[in-house]
PDB file of C-alpha atoms in Angstrom:
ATOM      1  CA  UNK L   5       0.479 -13.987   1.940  1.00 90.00           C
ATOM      2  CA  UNK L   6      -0.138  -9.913   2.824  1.00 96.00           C
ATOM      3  CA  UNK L   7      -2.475  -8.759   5.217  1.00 97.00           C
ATOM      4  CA  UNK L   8      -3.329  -5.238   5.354  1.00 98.00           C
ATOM      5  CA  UNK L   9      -5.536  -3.377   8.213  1.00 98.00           C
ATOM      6  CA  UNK L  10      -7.410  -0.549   7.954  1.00 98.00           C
ATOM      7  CA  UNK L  11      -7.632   1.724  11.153  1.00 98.00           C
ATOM      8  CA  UNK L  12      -9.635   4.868  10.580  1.00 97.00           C
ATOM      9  CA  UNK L  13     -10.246   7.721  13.219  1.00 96.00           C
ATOM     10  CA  UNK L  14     -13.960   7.263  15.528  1.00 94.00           C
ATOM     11  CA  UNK L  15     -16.183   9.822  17.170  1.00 91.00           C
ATOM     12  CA  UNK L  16     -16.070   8.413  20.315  1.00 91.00           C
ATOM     13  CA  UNK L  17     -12.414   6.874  20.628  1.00 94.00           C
ATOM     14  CA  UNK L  18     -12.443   3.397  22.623  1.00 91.00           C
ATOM     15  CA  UNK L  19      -8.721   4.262  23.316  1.00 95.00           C
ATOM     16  CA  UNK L  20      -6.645   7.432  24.118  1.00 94.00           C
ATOM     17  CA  UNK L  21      -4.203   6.937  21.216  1.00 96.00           C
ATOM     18  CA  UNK L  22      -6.778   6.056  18.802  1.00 97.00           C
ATOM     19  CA  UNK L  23      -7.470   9.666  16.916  1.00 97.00           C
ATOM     20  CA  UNK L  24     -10.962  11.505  17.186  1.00 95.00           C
ATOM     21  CA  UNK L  25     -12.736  12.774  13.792  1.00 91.00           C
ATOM     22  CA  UNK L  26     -13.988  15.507  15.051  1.00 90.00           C
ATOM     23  CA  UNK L  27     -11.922  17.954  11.824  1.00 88.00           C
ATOM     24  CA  UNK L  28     -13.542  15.590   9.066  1.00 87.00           C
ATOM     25  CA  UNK L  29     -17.183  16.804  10.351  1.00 79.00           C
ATOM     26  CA  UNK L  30     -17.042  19.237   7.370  1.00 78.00           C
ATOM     27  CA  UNK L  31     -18.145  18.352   4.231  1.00 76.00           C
ATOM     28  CA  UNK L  32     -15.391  19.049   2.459  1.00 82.00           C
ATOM     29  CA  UNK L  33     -12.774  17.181   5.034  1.00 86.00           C
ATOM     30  CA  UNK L  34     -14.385  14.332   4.492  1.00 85.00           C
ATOM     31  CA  UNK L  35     -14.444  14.735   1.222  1.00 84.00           C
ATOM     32  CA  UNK L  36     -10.793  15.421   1.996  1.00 89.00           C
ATOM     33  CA  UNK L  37     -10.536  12.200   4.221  1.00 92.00           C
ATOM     34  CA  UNK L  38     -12.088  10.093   1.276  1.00 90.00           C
ATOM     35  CA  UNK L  39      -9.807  11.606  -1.494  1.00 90.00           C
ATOM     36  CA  UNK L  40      -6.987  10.837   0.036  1.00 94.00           C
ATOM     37  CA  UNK L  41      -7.676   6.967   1.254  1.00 95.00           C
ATOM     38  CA  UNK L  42      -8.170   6.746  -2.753  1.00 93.00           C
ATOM     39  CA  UNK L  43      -5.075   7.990  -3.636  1.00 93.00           C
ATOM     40  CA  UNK L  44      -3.134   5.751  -0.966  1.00 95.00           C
ATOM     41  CA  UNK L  45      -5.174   2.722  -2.049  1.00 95.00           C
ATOM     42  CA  UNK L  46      -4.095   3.674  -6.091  1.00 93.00           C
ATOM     43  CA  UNK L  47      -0.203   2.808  -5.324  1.00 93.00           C
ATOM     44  CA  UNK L  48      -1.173  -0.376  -4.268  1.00 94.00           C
ATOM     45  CA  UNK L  49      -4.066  -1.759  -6.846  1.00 93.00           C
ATOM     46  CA  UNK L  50      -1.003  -4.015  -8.864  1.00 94.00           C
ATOM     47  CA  UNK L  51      -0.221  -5.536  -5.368  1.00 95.00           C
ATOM     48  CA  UNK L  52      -1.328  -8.655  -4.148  1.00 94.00           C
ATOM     49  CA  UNK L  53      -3.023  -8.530  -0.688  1.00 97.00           C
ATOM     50  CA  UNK L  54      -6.604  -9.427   1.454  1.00 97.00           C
ATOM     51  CA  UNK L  55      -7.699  -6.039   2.962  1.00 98.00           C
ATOM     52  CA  UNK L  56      -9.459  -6.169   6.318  1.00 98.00           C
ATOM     53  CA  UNK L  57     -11.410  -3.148   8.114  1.00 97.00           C
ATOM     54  CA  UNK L  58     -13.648  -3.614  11.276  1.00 97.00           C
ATOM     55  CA  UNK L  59     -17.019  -2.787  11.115  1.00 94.00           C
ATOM     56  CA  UNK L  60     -17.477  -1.526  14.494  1.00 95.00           C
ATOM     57  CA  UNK L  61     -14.340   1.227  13.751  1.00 95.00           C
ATOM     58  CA  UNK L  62     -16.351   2.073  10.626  1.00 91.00           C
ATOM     59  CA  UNK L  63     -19.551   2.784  12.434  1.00 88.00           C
ATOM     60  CA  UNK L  64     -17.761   4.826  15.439  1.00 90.00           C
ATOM     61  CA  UNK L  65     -16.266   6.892  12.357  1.00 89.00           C
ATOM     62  CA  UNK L  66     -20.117   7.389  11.190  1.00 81.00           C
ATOM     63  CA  UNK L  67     -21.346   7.503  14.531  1.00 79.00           C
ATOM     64  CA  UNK L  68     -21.283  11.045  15.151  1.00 69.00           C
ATOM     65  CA  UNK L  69     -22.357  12.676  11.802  1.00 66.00           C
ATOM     66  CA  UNK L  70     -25.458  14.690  12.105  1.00 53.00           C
ATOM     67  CA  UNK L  71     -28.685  12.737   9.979  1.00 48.00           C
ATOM     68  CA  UNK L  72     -25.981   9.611   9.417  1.00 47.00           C
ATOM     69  CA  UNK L  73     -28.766   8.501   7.157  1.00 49.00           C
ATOM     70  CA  UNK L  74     -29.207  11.424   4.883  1.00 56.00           C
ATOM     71  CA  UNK L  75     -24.837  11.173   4.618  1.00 53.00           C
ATOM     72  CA  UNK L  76     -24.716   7.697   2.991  1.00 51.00           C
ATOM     73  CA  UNK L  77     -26.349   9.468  -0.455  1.00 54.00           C
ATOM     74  CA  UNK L  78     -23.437  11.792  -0.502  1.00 61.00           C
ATOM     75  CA  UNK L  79     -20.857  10.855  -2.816  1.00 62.00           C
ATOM     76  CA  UNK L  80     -17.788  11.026  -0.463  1.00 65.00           C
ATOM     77  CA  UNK L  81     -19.394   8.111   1.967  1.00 70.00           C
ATOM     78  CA  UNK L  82     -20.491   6.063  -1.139  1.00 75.00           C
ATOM     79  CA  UNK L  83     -16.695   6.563  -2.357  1.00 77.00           C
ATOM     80  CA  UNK L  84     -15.537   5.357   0.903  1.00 81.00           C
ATOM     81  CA  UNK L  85     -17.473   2.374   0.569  1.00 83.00           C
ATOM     82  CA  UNK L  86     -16.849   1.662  -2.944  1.00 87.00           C
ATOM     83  CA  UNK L  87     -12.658   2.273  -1.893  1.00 88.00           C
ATOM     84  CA  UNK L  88     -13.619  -1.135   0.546  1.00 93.00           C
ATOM     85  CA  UNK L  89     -15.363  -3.046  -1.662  1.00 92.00           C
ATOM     86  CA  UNK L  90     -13.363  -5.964  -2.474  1.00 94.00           C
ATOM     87  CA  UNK L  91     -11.926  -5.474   1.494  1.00 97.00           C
ATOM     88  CA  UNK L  92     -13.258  -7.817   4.274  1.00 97.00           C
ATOM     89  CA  UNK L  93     -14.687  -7.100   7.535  1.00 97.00           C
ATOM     90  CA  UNK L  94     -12.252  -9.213  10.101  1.00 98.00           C
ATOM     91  CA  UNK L  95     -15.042  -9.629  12.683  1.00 97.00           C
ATOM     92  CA  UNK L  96     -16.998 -11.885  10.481  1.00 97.00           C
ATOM     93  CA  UNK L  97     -14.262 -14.424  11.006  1.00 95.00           C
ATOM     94  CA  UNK L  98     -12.863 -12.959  13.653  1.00 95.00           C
ATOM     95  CA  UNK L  99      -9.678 -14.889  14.943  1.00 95.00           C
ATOM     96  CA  UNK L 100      -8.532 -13.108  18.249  1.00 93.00           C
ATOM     97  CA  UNK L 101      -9.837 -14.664  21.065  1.00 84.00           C
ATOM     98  CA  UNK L 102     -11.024 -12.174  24.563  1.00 80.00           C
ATOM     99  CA  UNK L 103      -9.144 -14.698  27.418  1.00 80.00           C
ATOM    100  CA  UNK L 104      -6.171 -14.140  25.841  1.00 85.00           C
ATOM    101  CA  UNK L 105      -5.417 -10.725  27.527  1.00 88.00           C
ATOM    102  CA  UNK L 106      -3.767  -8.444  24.613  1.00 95.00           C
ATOM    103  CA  UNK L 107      -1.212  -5.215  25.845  1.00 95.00           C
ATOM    104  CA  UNK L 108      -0.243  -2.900  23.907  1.00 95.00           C
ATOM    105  CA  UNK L 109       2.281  -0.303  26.563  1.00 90.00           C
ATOM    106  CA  UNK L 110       0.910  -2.142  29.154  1.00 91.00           C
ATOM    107  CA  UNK L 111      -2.496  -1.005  28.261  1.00 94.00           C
ATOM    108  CA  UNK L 112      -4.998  -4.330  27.995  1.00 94.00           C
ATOM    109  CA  UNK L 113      -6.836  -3.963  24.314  1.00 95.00           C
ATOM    110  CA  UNK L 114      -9.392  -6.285  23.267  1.00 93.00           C
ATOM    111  CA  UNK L 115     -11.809  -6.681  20.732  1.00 94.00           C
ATOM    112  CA  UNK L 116      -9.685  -4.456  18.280  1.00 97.00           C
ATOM    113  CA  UNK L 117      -7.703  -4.531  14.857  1.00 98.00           C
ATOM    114  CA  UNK L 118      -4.282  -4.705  16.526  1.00 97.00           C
ATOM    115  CA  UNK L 119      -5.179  -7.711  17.914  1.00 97.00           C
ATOM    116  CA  UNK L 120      -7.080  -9.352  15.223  1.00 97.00           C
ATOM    117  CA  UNK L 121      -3.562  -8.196  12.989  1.00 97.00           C
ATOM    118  CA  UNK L 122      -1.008  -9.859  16.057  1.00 96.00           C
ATOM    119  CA  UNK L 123      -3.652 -13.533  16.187  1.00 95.00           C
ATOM    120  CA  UNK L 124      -3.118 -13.898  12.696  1.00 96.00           C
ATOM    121  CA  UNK L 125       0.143 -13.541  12.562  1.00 95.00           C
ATOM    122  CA  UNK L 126       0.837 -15.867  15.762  1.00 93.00           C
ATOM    123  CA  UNK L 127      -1.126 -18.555  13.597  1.00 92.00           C
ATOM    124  CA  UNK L 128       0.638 -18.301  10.395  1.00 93.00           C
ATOM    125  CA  UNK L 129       4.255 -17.343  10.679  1.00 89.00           C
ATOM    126  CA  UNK L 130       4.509 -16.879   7.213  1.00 92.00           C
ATOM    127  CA  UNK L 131       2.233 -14.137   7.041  1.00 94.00           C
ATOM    128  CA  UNK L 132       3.398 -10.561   6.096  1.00 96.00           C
ATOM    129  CA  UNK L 133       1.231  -8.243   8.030  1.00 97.00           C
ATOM    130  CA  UNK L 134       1.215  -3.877   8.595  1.00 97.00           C
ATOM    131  CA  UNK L 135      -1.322  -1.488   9.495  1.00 98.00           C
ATOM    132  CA  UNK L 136      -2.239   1.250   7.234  1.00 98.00           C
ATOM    133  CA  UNK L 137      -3.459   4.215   9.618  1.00 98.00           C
ATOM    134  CA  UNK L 138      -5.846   6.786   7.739  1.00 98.00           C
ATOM    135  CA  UNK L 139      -5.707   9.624  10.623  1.00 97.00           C
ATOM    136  CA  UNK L 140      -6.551   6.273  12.775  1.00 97.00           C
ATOM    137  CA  UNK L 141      -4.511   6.666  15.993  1.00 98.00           C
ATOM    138  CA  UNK L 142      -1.365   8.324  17.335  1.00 97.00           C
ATOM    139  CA  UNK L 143       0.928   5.038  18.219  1.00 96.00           C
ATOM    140  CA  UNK L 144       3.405   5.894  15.266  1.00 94.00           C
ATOM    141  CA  UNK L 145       4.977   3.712  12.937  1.00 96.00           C
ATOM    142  CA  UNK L 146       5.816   0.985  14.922  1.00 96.00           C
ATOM    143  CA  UNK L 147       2.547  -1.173  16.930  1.00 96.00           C
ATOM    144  CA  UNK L 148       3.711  -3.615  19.881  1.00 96.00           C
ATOM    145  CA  UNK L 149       1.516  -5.889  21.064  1.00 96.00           C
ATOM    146  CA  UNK L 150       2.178  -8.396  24.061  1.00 95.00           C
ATOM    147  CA  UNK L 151      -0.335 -11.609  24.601  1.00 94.00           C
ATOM    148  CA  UNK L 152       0.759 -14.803  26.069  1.00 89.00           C
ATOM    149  CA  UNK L 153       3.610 -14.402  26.694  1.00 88.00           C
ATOM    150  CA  UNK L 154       4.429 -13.232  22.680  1.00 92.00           C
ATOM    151  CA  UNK L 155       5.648 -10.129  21.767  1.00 93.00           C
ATOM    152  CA  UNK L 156       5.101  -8.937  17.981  1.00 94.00           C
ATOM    153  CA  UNK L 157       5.935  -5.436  16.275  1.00 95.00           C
ATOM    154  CA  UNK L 158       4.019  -4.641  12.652  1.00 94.00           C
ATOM    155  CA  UNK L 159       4.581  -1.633  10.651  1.00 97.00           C
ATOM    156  CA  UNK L 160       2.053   1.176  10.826  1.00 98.00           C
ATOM    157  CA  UNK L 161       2.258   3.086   7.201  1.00 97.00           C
ATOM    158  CA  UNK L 162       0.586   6.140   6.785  1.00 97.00           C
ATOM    159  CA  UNK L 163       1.336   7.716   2.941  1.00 95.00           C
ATOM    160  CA  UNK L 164       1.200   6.394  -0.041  1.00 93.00           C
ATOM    161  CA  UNK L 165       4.800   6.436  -0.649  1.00 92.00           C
ATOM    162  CA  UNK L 166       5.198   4.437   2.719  1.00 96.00           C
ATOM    163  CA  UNK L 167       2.767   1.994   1.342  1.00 96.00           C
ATOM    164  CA  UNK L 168       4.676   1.862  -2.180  1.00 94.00           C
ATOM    165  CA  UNK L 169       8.112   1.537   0.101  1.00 95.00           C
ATOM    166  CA  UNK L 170       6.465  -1.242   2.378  1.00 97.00           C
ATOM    167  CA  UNK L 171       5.513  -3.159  -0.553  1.00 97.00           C
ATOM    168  CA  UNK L 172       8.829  -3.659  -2.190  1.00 95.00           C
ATOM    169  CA  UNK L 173       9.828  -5.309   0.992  1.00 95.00           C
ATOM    170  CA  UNK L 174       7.440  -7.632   1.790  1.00 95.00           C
ATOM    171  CA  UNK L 175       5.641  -8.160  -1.518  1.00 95.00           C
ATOM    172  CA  UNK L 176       4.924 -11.312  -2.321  1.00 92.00           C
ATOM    173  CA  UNK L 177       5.840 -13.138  -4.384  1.00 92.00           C
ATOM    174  CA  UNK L 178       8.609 -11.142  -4.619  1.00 95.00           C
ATOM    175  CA  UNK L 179       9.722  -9.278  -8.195  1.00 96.00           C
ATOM    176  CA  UNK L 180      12.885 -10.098  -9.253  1.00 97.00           C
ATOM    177  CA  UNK L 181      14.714  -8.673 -12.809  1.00 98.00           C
ATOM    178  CA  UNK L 182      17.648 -10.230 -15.118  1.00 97.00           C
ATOM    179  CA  UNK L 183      19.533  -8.354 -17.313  1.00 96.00           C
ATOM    180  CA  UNK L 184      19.564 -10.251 -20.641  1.00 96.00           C
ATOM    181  CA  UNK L 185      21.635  -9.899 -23.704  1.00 94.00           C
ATOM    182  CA  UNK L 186      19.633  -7.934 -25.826  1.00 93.00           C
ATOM    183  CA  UNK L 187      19.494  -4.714 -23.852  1.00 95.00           C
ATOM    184  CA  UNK L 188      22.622  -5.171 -21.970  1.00 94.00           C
ATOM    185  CA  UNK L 189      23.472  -4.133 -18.634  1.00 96.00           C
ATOM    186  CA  UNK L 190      25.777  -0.885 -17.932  1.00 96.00           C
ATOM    187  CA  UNK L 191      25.306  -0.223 -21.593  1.00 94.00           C
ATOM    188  CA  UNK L 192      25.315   3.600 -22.426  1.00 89.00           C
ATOM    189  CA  UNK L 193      24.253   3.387 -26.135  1.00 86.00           C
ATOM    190  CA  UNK L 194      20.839   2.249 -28.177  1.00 85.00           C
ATOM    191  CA  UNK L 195      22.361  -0.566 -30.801  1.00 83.00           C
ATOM    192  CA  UNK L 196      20.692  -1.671 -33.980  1.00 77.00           C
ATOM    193  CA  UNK L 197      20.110  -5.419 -34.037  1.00 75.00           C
ATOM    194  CA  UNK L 198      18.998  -6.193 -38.218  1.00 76.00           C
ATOM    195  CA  UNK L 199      17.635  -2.994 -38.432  1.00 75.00           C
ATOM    196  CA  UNK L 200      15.613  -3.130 -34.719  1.00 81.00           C
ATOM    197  CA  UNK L 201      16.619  -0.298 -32.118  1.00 87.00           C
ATOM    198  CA  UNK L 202      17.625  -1.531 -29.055  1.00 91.00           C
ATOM    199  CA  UNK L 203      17.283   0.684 -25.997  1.00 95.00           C
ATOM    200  CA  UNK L 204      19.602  -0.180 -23.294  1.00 96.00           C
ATOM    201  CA  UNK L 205      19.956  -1.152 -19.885  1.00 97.00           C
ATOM    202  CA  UNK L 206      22.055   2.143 -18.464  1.00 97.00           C
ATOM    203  CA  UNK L 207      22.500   0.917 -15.401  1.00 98.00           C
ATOM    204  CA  UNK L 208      23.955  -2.575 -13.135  1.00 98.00           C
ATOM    205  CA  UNK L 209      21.508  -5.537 -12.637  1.00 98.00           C
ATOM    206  CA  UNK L 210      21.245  -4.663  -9.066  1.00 98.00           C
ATOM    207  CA  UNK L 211      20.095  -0.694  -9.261  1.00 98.00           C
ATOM    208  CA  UNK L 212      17.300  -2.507 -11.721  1.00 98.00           C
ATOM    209  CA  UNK L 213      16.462  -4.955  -9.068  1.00 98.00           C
ATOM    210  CA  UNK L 214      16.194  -1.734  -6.869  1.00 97.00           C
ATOM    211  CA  UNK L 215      14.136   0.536  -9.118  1.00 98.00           C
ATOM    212  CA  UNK L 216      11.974  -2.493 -10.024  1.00 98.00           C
ATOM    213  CA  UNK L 217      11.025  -2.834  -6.539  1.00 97.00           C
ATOM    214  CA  UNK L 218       8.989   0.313  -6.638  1.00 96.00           C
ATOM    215  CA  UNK L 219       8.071   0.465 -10.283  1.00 97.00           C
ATOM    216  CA  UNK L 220       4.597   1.540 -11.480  1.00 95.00           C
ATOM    217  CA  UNK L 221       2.156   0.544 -13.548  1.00 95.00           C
ATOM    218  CA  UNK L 222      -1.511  -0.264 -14.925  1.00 93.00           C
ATOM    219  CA  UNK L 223      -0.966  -3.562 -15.471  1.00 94.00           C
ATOM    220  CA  UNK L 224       1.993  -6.036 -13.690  1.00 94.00           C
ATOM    221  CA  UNK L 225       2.863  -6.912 -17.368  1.00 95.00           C
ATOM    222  CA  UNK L 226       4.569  -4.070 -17.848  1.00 97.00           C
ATOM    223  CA  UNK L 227       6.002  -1.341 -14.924  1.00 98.00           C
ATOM    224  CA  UNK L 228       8.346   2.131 -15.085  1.00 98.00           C
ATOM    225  CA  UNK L 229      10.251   4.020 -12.990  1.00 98.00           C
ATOM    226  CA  UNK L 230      12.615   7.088 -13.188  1.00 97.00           C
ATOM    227  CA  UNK L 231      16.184   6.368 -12.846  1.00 97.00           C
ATOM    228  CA  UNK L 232      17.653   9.508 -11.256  1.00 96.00           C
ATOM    229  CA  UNK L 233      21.298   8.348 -11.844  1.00 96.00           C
ATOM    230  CA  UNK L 234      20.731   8.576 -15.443  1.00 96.00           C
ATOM    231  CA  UNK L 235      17.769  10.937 -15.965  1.00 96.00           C
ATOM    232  CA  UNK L 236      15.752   8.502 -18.222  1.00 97.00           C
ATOM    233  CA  UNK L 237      12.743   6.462 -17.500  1.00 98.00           C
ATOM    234  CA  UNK L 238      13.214   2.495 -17.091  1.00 98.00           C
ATOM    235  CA  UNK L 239      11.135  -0.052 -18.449  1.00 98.00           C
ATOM    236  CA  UNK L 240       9.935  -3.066 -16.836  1.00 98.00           C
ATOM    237  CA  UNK L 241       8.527  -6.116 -18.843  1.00 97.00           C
ATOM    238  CA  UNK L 242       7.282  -9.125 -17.051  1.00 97.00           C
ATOM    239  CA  UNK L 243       8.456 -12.526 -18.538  1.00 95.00           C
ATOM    240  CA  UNK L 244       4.710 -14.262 -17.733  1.00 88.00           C
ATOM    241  CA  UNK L 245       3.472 -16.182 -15.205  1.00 82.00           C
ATOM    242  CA  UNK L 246       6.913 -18.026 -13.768  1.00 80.00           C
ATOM    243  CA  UNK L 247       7.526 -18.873  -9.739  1.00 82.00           C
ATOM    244  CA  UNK L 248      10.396 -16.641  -9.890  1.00 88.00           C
ATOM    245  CA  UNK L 249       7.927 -13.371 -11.050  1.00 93.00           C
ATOM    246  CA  UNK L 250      10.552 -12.336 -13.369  1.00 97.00           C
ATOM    247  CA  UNK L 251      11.308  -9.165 -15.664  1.00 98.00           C
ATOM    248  CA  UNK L 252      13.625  -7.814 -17.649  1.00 97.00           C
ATOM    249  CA  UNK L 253      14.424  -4.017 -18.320  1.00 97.00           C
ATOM    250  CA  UNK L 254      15.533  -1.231 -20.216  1.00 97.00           C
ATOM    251  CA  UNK L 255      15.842   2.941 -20.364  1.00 97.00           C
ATOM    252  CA  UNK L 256      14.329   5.019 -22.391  1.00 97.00           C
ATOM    253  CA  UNK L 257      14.851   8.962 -22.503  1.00 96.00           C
ATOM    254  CA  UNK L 258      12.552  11.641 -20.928  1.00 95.00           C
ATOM    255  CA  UNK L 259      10.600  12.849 -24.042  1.00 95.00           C
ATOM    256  CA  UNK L 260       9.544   9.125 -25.025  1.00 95.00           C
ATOM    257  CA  UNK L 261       5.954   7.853 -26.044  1.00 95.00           C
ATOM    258  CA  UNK L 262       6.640   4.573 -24.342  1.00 96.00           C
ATOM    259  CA  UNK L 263       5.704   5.656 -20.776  1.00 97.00           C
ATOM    260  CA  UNK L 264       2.141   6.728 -20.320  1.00 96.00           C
ATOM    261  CA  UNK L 265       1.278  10.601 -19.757  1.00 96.00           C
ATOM    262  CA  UNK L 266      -0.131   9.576 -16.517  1.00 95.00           C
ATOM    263  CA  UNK L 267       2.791   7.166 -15.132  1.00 95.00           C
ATOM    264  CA  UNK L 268       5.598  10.152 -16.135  1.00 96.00           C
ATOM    265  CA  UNK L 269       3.130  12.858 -14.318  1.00 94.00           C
ATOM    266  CA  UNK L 270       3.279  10.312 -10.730  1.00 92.00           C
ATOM    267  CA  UNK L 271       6.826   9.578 -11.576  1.00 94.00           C
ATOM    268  CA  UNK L 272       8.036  13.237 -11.943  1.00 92.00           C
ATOM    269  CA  UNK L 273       6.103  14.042  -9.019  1.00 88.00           C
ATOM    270  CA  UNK L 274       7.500  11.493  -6.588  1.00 86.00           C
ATOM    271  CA  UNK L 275      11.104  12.527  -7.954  1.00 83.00           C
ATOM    272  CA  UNK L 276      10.226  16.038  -7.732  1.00 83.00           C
ATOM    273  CA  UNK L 277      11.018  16.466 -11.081  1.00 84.00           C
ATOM    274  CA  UNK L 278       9.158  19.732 -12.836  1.00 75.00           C
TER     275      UNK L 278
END
């Protein structure tokens, strides 16, 4: 199981590493702020994970805005909610408990996401857990929290890219690729099987594996990724529901139809390719 908490910044921080919010009083920064919580949350909409914000962080954020009321009309606060819809508010079954006396640098915290994210964790060891920090605090990318005498570290991400990096190690289940006849593996020409083109598999089983682990997609049945080593797009096809969440691959050259317009255009632009 992933667990993934939302921090965002407040009005009136409770701490002096959690970030004020003060520059998205503009309309159009919090447009801004909105915009770009979407476009974090889009590399991870294939991934399987339970969201959790906290409603009292949510209304700090709001707390300040001039005629609060008159905001929630305006499409960048409906967005916002919308982004959260399908996330859950931890303190409705809130699992930290306030005797137990969290520190984070020898600061006590209580009543707050890190601690809700380090409880949960203590009481399932299997969980994978990280925080994703919209302009939420200043801690960095690493969040220590002390409580009974148990010390545990979770990843604070911040991009998109982070998010898409922090996800190919701890997704779960985890995707795994075989190379299978058909396509080959190091193969560096397209074959003709009974009058069927073949694409190939350019590269080693392994670099797949690799590239897999950060493939896109709109659907898990089917993911790409740019293969740098070999300037051609990779396909990804997923082999059904199976424990082992298995797919199998091949390349397929730059000017192909096979890739979507709109997965080359995020591809090229995470590879920096023009």
């Amino acid at each position: 199981m992933v667990n993934l908490f939302l921090i965002i910044p407040e009005s009136n921080p409770q701490y002096n590493w959690m970030q004020s919010n003060d520059r998205f009083q503009d309309e159009n920064q919090i447009v801004i702020f909105v915009q770009e919580l979407e476009s974090k949350l889009e590399t991870i909409k294939l991934e399987s994970f339970v969201g959790f914000y906290d409603s009292e962080n949510m209304l700090n954020f709001l707390s300040d805005f001039k005629d609060v009321e008159d905001y929630y009309p305006n499409p960048a606060f409906r967005s916002l909610r919308a982004q959260l819809r399908n996330w859950n508010n931890w303190r409705d079954q809130m699992v930290q408990e306030s005797g137990n006396g969290y520190l984070i640098y020898n600061q006590r915290v209580e009543s707050h996401t890190f601690c809700e994210c380090f409880q949960r964790s203590i009481a399932n060891e299997q969980l994978k857990a990280s925080i994703l920090n919209h302009h939420g605090h200043s801690l960095g990318n690493k969040i220590h929290v002390l409580s009974n005498a148990k010390n545990k570290a979770f990843d604070s991400i911040e991009t998109g890219q982070e998010l898409t990096n922090w996800f190919a190690r701890e997704r779960v289940p985890a995707r795994n690729f075989q190379a299978i006849p058909k396509h080959g593996e190091n193969r560096p020409d397209q074959r003709s099987i009974k009058g069927e083109l073949i694409s190939p598999l350019r590269c080693s089983q392994e670099q797949a594996q690799i590239l897999l682990n950060t493939a896109i997609g709109g659907h898990i049945s089917e993911l790409y990724n740019f293969d740098a080593d070999h300037n051609h797009y990779i396909v990804f096809k997923f082999e059904g529901n199976n424990p082992q969440n298995m797919y199998h691959g091949y390349h397929v050259p730059m000017d192909t139809t096979e890739v979507p317009n709109d997965i080359k255009t995020k591809l090229r632009s995470q590879h920096g390719i023009k």
